[in-house]
Coordinates of C-alpha atoms and ligand atoms in Angstrom, one line a residue:
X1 CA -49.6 63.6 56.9
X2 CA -47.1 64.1 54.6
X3 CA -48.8 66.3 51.7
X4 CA -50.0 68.4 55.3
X5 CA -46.2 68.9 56.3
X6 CA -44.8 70.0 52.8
X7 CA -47.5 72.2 52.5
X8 CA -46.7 74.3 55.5
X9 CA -43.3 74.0 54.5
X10 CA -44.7 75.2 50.9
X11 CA -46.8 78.1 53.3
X12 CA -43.3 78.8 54.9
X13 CA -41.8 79.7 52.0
X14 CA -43.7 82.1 50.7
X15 CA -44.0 84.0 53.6
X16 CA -40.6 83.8 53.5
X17 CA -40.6 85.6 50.2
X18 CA -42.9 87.5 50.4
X19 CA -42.1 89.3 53.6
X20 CA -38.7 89.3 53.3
X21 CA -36.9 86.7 54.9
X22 CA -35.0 84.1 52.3
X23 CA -35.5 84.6 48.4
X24 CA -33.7 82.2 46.0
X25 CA -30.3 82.9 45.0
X26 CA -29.9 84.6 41.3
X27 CA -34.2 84.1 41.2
X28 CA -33.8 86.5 37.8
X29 CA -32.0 84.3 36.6
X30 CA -33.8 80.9 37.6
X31 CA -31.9 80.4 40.5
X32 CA -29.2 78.2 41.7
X33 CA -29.9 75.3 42.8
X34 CA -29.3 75.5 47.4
X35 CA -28.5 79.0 47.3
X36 CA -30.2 81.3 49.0
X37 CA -30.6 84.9 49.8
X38 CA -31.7 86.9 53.4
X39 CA -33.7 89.8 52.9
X40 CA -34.5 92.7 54.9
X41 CA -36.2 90.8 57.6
X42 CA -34.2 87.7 57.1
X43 CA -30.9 89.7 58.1
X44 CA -32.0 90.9 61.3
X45 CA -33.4 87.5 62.3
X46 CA -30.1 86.4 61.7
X47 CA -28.2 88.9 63.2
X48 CA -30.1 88.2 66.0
X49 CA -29.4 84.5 66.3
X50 CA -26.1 85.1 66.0
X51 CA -25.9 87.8 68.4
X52 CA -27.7 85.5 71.1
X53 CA -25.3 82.6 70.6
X54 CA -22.1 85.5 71.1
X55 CA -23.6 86.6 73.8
X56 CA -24.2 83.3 75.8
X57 CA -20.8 82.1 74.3
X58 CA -19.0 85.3 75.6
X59 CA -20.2 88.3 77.2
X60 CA -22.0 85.9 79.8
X61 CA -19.0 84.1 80.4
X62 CA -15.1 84.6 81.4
X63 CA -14.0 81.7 79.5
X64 CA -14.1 81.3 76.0
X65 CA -12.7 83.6 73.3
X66 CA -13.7 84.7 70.0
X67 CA -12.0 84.3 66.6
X68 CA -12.5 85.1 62.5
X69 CA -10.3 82.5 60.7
X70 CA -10.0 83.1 56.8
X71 CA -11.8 80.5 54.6
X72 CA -9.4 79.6 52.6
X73 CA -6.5 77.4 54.8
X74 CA -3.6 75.8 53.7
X75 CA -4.2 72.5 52.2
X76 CA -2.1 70.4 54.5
X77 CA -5.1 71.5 56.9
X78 CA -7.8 69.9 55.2
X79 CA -5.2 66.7 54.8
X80 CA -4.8 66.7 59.0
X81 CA -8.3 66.9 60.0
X82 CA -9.1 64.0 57.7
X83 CA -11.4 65.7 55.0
X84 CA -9.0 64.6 52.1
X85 CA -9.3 61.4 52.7
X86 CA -12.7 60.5 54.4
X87 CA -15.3 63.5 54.1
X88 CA -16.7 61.5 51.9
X89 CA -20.5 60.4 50.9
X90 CA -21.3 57.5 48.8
X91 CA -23.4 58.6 45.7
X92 CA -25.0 56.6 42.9
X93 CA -26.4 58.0 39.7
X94 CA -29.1 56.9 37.6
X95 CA -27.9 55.4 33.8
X96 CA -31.1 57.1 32.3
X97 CA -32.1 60.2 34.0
X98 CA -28.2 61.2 35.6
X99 CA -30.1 61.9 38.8
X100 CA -27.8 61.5 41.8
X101 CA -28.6 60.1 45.1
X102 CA -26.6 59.4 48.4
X103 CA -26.0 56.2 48.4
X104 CA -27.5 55.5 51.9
X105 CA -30.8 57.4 51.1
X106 CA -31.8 55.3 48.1
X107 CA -33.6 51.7 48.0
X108 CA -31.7 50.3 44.8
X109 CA -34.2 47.2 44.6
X110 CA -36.7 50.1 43.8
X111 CA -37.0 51.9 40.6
X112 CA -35.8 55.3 40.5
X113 CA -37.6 58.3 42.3
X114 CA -36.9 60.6 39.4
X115 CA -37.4 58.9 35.9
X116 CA -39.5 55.7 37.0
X117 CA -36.9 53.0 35.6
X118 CA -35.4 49.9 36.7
X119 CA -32.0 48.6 37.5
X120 CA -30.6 51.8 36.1
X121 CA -28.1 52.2 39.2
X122 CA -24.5 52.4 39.0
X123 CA -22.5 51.0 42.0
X124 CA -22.3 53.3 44.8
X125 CA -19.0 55.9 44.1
X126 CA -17.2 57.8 46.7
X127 CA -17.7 61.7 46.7
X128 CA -16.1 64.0 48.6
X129 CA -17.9 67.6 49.7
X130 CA -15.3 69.8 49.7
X131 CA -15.2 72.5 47.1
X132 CA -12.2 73.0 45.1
X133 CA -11.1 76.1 43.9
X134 CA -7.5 77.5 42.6
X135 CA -5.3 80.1 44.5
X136 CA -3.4 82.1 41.8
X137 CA -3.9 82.7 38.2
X138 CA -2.4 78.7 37.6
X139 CA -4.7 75.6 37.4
X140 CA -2.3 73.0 38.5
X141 CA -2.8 70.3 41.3
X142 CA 0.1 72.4 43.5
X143 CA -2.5 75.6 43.9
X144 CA -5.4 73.7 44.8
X145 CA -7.1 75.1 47.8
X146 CA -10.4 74.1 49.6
X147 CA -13.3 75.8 50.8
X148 CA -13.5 74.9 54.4
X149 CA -16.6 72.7 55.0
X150 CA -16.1 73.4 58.8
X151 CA -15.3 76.3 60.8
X152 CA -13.1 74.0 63.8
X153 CA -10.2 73.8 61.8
X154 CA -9.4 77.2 62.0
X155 CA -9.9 77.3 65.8
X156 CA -7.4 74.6 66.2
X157 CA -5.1 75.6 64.2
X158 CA -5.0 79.3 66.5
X159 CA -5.1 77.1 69.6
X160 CA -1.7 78.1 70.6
X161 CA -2.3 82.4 69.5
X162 CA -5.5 82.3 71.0
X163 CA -4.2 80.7 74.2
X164 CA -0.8 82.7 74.6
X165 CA -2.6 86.3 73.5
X166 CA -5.4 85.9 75.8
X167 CA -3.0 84.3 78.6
X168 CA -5.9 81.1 79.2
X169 CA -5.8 78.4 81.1
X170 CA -7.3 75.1 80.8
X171 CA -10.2 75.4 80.2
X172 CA -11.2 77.2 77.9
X173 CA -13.0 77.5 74.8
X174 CA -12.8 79.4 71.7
X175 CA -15.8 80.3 69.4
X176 CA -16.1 80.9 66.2
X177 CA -19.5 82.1 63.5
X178 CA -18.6 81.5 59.9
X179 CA -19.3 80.1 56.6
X180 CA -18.9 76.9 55.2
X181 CA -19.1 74.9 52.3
X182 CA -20.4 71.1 51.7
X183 CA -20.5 70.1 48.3
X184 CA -24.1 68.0 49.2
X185 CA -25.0 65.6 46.9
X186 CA -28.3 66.0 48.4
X187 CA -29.4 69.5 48.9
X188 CA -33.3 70.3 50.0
X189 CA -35.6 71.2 52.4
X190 CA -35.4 74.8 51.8
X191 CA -32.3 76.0 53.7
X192 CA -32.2 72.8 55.7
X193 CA -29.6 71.3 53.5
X194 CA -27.8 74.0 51.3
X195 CA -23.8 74.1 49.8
X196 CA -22.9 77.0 51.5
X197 CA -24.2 78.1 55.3
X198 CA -23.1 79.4 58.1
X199 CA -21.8 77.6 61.1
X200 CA -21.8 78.6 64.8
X201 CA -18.8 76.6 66.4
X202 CA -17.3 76.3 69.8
X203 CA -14.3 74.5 71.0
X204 CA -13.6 74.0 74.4
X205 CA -10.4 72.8 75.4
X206 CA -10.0 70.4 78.9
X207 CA -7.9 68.2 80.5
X208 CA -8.2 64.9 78.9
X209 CA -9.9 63.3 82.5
X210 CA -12.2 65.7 82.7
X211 CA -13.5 65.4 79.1
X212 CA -16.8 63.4 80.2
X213 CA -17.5 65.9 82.7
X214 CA -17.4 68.8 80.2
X215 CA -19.1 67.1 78.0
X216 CA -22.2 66.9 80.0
X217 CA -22.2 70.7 81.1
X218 CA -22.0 71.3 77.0
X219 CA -24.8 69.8 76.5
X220 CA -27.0 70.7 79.1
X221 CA -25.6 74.3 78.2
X222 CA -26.9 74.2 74.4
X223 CA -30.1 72.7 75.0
X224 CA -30.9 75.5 77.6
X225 CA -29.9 78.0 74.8
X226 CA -32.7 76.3 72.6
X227 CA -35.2 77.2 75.1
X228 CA -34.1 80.6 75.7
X229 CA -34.3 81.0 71.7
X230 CA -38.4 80.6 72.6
X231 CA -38.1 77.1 71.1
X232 CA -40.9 74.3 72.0
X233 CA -39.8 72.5 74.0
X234 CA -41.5 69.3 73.3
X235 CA -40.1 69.6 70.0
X236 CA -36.5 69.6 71.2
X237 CA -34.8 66.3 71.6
X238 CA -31.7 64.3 72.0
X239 CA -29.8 61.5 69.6
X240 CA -27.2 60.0 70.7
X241 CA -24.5 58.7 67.9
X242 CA -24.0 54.9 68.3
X243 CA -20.8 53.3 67.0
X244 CA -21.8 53.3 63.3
X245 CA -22.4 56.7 62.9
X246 CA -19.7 58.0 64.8
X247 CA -17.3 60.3 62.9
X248 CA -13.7 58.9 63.2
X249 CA -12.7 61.5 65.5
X250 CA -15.5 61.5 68.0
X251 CA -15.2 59.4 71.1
X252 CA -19.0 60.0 71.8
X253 CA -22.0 62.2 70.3
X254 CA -24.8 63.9 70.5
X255 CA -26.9 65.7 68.3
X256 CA -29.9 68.7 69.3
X257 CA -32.9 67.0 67.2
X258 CA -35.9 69.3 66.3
X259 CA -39.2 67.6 65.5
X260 CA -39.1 69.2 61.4
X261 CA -43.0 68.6 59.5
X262 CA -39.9 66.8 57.7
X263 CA -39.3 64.8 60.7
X264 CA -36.8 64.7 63.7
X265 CA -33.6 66.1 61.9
X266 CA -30.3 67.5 64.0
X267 CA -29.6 71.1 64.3
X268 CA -26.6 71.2 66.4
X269 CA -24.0 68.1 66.9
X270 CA -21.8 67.9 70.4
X271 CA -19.0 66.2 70.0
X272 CA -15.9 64.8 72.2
X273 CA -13.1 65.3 69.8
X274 CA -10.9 64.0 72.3
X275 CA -7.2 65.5 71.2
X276 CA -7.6 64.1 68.0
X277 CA -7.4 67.3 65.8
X278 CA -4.7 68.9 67.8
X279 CA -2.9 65.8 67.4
X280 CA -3.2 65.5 63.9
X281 CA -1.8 68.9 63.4
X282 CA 1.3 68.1 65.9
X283 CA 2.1 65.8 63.2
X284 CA 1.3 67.2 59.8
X285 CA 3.2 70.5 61.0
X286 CA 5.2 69.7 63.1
X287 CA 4.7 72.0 66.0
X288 CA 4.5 71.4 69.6
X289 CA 0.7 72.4 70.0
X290 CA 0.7 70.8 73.7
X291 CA -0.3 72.3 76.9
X292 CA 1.8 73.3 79.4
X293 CA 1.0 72.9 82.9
X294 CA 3.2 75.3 85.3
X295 CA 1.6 74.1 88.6
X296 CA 2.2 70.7 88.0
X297 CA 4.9 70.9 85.2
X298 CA 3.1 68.4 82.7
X299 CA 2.6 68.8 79.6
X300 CA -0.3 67.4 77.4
X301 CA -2.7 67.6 74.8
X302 CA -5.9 69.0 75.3
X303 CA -8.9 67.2 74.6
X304 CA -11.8 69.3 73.1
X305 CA -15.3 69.2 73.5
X306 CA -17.2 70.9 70.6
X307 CA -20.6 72.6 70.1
X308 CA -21.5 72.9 66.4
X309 CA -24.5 74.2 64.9
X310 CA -26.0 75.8 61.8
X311 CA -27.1 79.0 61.8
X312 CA -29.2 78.9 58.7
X313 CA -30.8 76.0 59.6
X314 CA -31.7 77.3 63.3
X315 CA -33.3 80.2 61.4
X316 CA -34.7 78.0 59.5
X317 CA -36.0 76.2 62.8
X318 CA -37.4 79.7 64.7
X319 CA -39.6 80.1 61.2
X320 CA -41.3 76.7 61.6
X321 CA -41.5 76.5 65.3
X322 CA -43.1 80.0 65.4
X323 CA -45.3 79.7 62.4
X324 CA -49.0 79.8 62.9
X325 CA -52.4 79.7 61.2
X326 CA -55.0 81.0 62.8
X327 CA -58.6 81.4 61.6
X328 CA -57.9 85.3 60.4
X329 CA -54.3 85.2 60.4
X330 CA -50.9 84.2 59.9
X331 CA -48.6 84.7 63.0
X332 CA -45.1 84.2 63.8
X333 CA -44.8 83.7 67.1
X334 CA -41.1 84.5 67.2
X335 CA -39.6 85.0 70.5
X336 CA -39.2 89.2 70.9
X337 CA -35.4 88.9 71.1
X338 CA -34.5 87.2 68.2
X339 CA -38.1 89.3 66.0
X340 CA -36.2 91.3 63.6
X341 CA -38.3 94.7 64.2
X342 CA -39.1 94.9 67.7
X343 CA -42.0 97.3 67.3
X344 CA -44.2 99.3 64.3
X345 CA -45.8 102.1 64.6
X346 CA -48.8 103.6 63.1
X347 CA -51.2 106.8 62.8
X348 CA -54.5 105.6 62.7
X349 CA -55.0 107.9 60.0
X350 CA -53.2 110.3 57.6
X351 CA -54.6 113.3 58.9
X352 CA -55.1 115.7 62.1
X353 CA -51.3 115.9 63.1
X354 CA -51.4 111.9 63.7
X355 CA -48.5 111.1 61.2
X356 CA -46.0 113.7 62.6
X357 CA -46.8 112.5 66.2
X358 CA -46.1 108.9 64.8
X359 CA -42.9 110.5 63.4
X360 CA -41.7 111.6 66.3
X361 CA -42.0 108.2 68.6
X362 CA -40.8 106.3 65.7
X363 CA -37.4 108.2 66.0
X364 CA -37.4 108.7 69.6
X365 CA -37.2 104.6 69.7
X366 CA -34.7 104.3 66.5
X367 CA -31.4 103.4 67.7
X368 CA -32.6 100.9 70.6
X369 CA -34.6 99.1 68.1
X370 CA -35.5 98.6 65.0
X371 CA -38.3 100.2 64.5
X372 CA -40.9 99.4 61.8
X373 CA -42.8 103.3 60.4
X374 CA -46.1 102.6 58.6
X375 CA -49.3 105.2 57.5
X376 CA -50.7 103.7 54.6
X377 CA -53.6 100.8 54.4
X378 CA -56.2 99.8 57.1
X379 CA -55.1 99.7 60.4
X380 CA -56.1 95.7 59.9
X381 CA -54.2 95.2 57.6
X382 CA -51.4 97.1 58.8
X383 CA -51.8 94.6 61.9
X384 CA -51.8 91.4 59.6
X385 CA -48.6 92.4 58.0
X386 CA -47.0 92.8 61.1
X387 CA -48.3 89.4 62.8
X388 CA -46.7 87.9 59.4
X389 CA -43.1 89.3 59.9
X390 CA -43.1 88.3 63.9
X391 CA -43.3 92.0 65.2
X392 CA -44.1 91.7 68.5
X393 CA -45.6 95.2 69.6
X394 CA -47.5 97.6 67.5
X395 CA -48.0 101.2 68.7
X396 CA -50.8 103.3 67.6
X397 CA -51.6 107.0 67.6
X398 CA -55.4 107.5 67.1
X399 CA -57.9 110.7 67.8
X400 CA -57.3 109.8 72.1
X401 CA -53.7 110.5 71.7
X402 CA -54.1 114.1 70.4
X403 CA -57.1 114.7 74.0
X404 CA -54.4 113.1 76.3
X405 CA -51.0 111.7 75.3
X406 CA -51.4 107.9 75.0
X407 CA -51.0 105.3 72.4
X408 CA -52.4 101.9 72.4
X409 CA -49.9 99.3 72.3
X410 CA -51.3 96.0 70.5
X411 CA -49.4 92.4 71.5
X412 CA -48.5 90.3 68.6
X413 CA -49.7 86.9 70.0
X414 CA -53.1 87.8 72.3
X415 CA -54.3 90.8 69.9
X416 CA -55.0 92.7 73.4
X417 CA -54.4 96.3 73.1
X418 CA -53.7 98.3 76.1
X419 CA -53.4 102.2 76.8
X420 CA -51.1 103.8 77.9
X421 CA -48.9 107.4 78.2
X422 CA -46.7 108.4 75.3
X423 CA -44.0 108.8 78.3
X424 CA -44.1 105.1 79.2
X425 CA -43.9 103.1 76.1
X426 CA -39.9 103.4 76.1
X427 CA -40.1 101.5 79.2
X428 CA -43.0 98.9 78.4
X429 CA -40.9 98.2 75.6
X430 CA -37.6 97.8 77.4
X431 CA -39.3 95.7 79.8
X432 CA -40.0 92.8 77.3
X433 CA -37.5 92.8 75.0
X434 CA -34.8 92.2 77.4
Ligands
LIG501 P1 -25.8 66.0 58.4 O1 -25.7 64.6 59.1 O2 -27.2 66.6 58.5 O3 -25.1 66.1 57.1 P2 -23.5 66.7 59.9 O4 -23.6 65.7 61.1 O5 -22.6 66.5 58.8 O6 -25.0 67.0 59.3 P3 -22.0 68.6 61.3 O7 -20.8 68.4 60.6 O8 -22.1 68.1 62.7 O9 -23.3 68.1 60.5 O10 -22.3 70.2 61.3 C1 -22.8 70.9 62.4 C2 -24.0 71.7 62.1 O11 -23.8 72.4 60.9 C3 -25.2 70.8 61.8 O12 -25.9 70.5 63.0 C4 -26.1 71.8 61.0 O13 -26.8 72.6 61.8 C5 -25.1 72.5 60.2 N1 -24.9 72.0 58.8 C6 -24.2 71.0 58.4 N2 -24.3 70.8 57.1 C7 -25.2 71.7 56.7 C8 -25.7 72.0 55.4 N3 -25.4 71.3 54.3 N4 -26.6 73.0 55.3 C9 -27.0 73.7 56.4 N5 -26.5 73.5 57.6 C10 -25.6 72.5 57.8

């Protein structure tokens, strides 16, 4: 079972590759180890992601802004929020081989995975998974400055801009998409587990009695967004945090679990931060950062309910979930409004004015989509390719369309190919990629 799984995650990443989605980071230069790279195709299935979680985040609601906050913070930030002291793994190294492992993902009465000895462990260390860097030409302890390893900070921090420039009221949420960076002792799994990804981060700010109730809507909210995201659904699950393995400032927790050929691993965490974080900012700044209640003249602080996932690692998710084998041919099944070209189109041949017609519907649907233009090869092949990189439609111009205007349109996951008029593909189009 196991060598099956790591070889379609072997399968995986080549495709990857070799159509375009994720390449190593620096490959010419051997790589770095958990970086990695979007290509062409990778981009736009990113893009697309992202653009889905916006959308159902903001556009489809009336409560819950958007924000950018800067990477870089000031330290006393990273000091509130309890990184400093406690984002911390334990790690233990090898004597022989200097491999490192985390601590709670190593048998120590076993000999070592890497160089096969014995009783070469050191005690278990703590580490913490911020990155360090310097702010200014001088390396001295008063310039040091993090790389943020979550995106929240930032939101609470702008709790009180956000609030007064948009004029909100409890509740409301702000959301945020943005890189982070986790120093992992433990990297792997392809862009499972990498140093530097992208997060996808809402806050939603409540009245502290009706955290509970919020806190059920949020996740019932997100796990619907997993199925509109064309996820199986019998691969989505559920875990719920018990007391050992809840962070220190969640009351209760929940993570989106997807069934990985790595096993059931989380993708998104929901979290009742309680008013934890704006607390701890109150008193490492100073400032008021309550709520103000002008109907009933209280004043509080908000608890917040959080919805944090990883966009790489979703990606990551809609590649496996949609990956196929079939007897002839590889197909990504990827749900048409996240596919990074919607449609391709192709002459049948290179000849007999079929090209230029091709020409001319590939730009007539450039701009709504993105639109994939391709003459050379056999059509098969042409076909293949496309079932590979997820397209969902291909359109084809063949010796019919020159005696009476219509195109066959081919569907990525039944093969069928239909007719019909050059004048309504716009609309067949428009009608499933909604
Ligand atoms: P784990 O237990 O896997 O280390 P976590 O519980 O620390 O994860 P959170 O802090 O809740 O993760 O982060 C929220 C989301 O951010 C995760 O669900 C995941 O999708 C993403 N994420 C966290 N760490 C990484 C990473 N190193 N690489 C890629 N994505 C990550």
């Amino acid at each position: 079972m196991a060598a099956k799984s790591n070889s379609i995650m072997d399968k995986l990443i080549s495709l990857a590759k070799r159509r375009g989605f994720i390449f190593q980071s620096s490959e010419i230069y051997g790589g770095i180890n958990s970086c990695y790279d979007y290509g062409p195709l990778g981009i736009e299935l990113k893009k697309n992601i992202k653009e889905l979680w916006w959308k159902s985040m903001i556009y489809e609601r009336n409560d819950v802004e958007g924000l950018d906050a800067s990477i870089l913070m000031h330290p006393k930030v990273w000091e509130a929020s309890g990184h400093v002291e406690g984002f911390t793994d334990p790690m233990i190294d090898c004597r022989v081989c200097k491999s490192r492992f985390r601590a709670d993902q190593i048998d120590t009465s076993k000999p070592c995975p890497v160089c096969g000895n014995r009783d070469t462990f050191t005690e278990a260390r703590q580490f913490n998974l911020m990155f360090k860097t310097f702010m200014g030409p001088v390396e001295e302890d008063a310039s040091v400055v993090f790389l943020r390893p979550e995106t929240a900070q930032g939101i609470y921090v702008n709790f009180h801009n956000v609030r007064e420039a948009s004029r909100r009221k409890l509740p409301f949420g702000i959301a945020q998409i943005g890189k982070a960076f986790r120093n992992e002792i433990t990297p792997g799994n392809f862009t499972f587990r990498t140093r530097e990804f992208e997060q996808m981060e809402m806050q939603y700010f409540v009245r502290p009695e009706e955290d509970e109730k919020w806190f059920e809507y949020w996740k019932a909210a997100r796990m619907e967004w997993y199925k509109r995201l064309g996820l199986q659904e019998q691969k989505l699950r559920f875990h719920e945090h018990g007391p050992d393995d809840l962070a220190h400032y969640a009351k209760k927790a929940f993570d989106v679990e997807y069934e990985f050929p790595f096993g059931w691993q989380e993708i998104e965490g929901i979290h009742n931060r309680t008013d934890f974080d704006l607390r701890r900012h109150m008193e490492f700044s100073g400032k008021d950062l309550r709520y103000f209640d002008d109907q009933t003249k209280e004043r509080f602080v908000p608890y917040v309910i959080e919805t944090s996932a990883g966009c790489d690692r979703i990606l990551l998710t809609a590649l496996i979930d949609a990956y196929e084998e079939e007897e002839e041919r590889v197909v990504l099944r990827l749900d048409p409004v996240i596919a990074p070209f919607k449609v391709a189109v192709f002459p049948l041949v290179k000849r007999d004015g079929m090209p230029e017609l091709a020409q001319k519907i590939t730009n007539d649907l450039r701009g709504d989509y993105r639109v994939f233009y391709d003459e050379s090869g056999s059509i098969g092949r042409r076909y293949r390719r496309q079932d590979e990189a997820g397209t969902p439609f291909c359109v084809t111009i063949d010796g019919e369309t020159l005696e009476n205007q219509t195109v066959t349109i081919r569907d990525r996951d039944s093969m069928e190919q239909i007719r019909i008029n050059i004048s309504n593909v716009r609309q067949y189009l428009a009608d499933r990629l909604k």
